[in-house]
XYZ file of C-alpha atoms in Angstrom:
200
model
C 23.058 58.415 153.206
C 21.263 61.579 152.111
C 19.530 61.840 148.744
C 22.115 64.456 147.765
C 25.022 62.085 148.405
C 23.248 59.146 146.777
C 22.565 61.220 143.663
C 26.248 62.147 143.499
C 27.338 58.503 143.517
C 24.687 57.409 141.039
C 25.684 60.170 138.627
C 29.441 59.667 139.051
C 29.581 55.902 139.650
C 31.945 54.984 136.809
C 34.405 57.827 137.438
C 34.378 57.197 141.195
C 34.872 53.467 140.773
C 37.706 53.928 138.300
C 39.466 56.432 140.591
C 39.517 54.022 143.536
C 40.251 50.618 141.997
C 44.039 50.967 141.935
C 44.594 52.683 145.293
C 47.125 50.791 147.434
C 45.256 49.563 150.519
C 47.842 46.993 151.644
C 48.681 48.784 154.912
C 45.029 48.721 155.976
C 44.535 45.103 154.918
C 47.553 44.217 157.079
C 45.838 45.762 160.115
C 42.467 44.086 159.557
C 42.938 40.612 158.113
C 45.111 39.060 160.878
C 42.108 39.462 163.208
C 39.633 37.722 160.884
C 39.216 33.938 161.151
C 41.062 32.136 158.352
C 38.702 31.599 155.388
C 36.062 33.397 157.461
C 33.211 35.573 156.232
C 33.726 39.283 155.535
C 31.108 41.914 154.757
C 32.302 44.882 152.682
C 29.733 47.446 153.834
C 29.420 50.405 151.512
C 31.741 48.639 149.096
C 31.977 51.273 146.355
C 33.976 49.732 143.503
C 34.346 46.398 145.422
C 38.133 46.794 145.221
C 38.530 45.564 148.796
C 35.919 42.818 148.583
C 37.685 41.442 145.526
C 40.998 41.375 147.387
C 39.473 39.567 150.371
C 37.833 37.058 148.022
C 41.191 36.400 146.345
C 42.666 35.662 149.787
C 40.145 32.859 150.343
C 37.561 34.656 152.472
C 33.817 34.293 151.903
C 32.744 37.775 150.870
C 29.444 39.644 150.892
C 29.049 43.255 149.824
C 26.477 46.016 149.625
C 26.296 49.657 148.594
C 23.517 52.241 148.836
C 24.049 53.361 145.235
C 22.366 51.091 142.656
C 24.773 52.325 139.987
C 27.857 51.548 142.096
C 26.436 48.186 143.189
C 25.983 47.182 139.559
C 29.594 48.079 138.701
C 30.817 46.382 141.879
C 28.966 43.128 141.186
C 30.563 42.985 137.747
C 34.028 43.563 139.207
C 33.494 41.135 142.083
C 31.847 38.512 139.882
C 29.005 37.996 142.362
C 25.850 39.896 143.340
C 26.273 43.096 145.364
C 23.167 44.107 147.324
C 21.666 47.592 147.189
C 21.295 48.462 150.856
C 22.032 51.154 153.439
C 23.682 50.744 156.835
C 20.325 51.540 158.407
C 18.830 48.518 156.601
C 21.508 46.074 157.783
C 19.727 43.488 159.948
C 22.046 40.456 159.952
C 22.720 38.687 163.263
C 25.941 36.845 164.239
C 26.870 36.409 160.596
C 30.338 37.844 159.892
C 33.855 37.253 161.197
C 34.833 40.686 159.888
C 33.072 43.805 158.611
C 34.952 46.334 156.501
C 33.607 49.921 156.397
C 36.262 51.772 154.442
C 35.298 55.403 153.724
C 31.610 54.500 153.843
C 30.246 55.257 157.323
C 31.373 58.861 156.840
C 28.179 59.495 154.843
C 25.902 58.462 157.746
C 24.454 61.468 159.628
C 25.994 61.696 163.088
C 22.607 61.316 164.790
C 22.124 57.961 163.051
C 25.574 56.528 163.817
C 24.622 55.018 167.221
C 21.961 52.785 165.639
C 24.210 51.984 162.683
C 27.025 50.874 164.999
C 24.513 48.637 166.792
C 23.488 47.132 163.443
C 27.151 46.441 162.653
C 27.790 44.999 166.106
C 24.801 42.656 165.791
C 25.921 41.482 162.348
C 29.311 40.429 163.729
C 29.919 37.067 165.315
C 31.218 37.210 168.923
C 34.905 38.211 168.724
C 34.271 39.471 165.191
C 36.243 42.507 164.041
C 35.015 45.771 162.527
C 37.195 48.220 160.575
C 35.979 51.797 160.044
C 37.454 54.982 158.599
C 36.310 58.596 158.712
C 37.749 61.875 157.542
C 39.486 63.413 160.554
C 37.572 66.257 162.187
C 34.587 67.165 164.323
C 31.986 68.575 161.933
C 29.157 67.536 159.652
C 29.666 69.218 156.302
C 28.841 69.218 152.599
C 31.737 68.947 150.156
C 31.543 68.528 146.363
C 27.920 67.444 146.478
C 28.293 64.909 149.290
C 27.495 65.073 152.993
C 30.212 63.981 155.446
C 30.375 63.217 159.167
C 33.952 63.743 160.377
C 35.165 62.177 163.640
C 38.106 62.403 166.020
C 39.352 59.602 168.282
C 37.344 61.023 171.196
C 34.116 61.410 169.229
C 34.399 57.843 167.949
C 35.166 56.494 171.414
C 32.151 58.322 172.837
C 29.860 56.812 170.187
C 31.153 53.290 170.758
C 31.330 53.368 174.553
C 27.911 54.910 175.063
C 25.928 52.851 172.606
C 27.525 49.459 171.913
C 29.323 46.399 173.243
C 32.120 47.022 170.784
C 35.593 47.683 172.123
C 38.186 49.706 170.240
C 41.301 47.583 169.739
C 43.287 50.295 167.980
C 42.844 53.641 166.275
C 45.318 55.542 164.156
C 45.586 58.340 161.609
C 46.691 57.932 158.004
C 46.989 60.130 154.932
C 44.940 59.671 151.778
C 46.581 57.328 149.262
C 45.054 58.950 146.170
C 47.277 61.266 144.076
C 46.824 64.904 145.029
C 44.940 64.049 148.242
C 47.958 63.616 150.517
C 46.877 66.517 152.736
C 43.677 64.694 153.737
C 43.885 62.868 157.062
C 41.825 59.784 157.906
C 40.846 58.335 161.269
C 41.015 54.527 161.217
C 39.826 52.125 163.917
C 39.596 48.413 164.590
C 36.904 47.214 166.977
C 35.884 43.862 168.354
C 32.506 42.560 169.421
C 32.632 41.259 172.981
C 31.556 37.729 173.811
C 28.402 37.941 175.908
C 28.819 36.276 179.270
C 25.889 34.596 180.855
């Protein structure tokens, strides 16, 4: 995440958190959770308000969470009632730890050139057969919007990143519209991926 984007979230943490807490994410949870081992471990990576981490925790999963913004992480830890680490995707170095990793509207702030290594970090953090959910704004550009830097992806661009650099396989990808009021014209690319079991 660039310093510009990080500054945005630190300065607007409370307003951003409040604007996301009540968004209905049930359709996305229904895609992701059936693939995660019952009572398994989930990492909410780039957790923002911790809305999703709190839901997973309430469903009986063991939850970990991090965010690059210290201000957001502090709000999130209060909401989640457990510590939320201050960390970037580039600093993720867990190995074989999680049954599921949830990257909802968070990887989109990683520069495109750094996504291959970040996807490797996520792959390595998953247990074999573990599942990764990601979402990006739909498009094919890197851009600055309202003080934040975005990397937009299409199905093909995402497939190219995954197939060329990782042992992840895409189980499903689909488009959805933004659930926040007034943002219905914004299209998201969603994908579920699975880490292959190494044979040998």
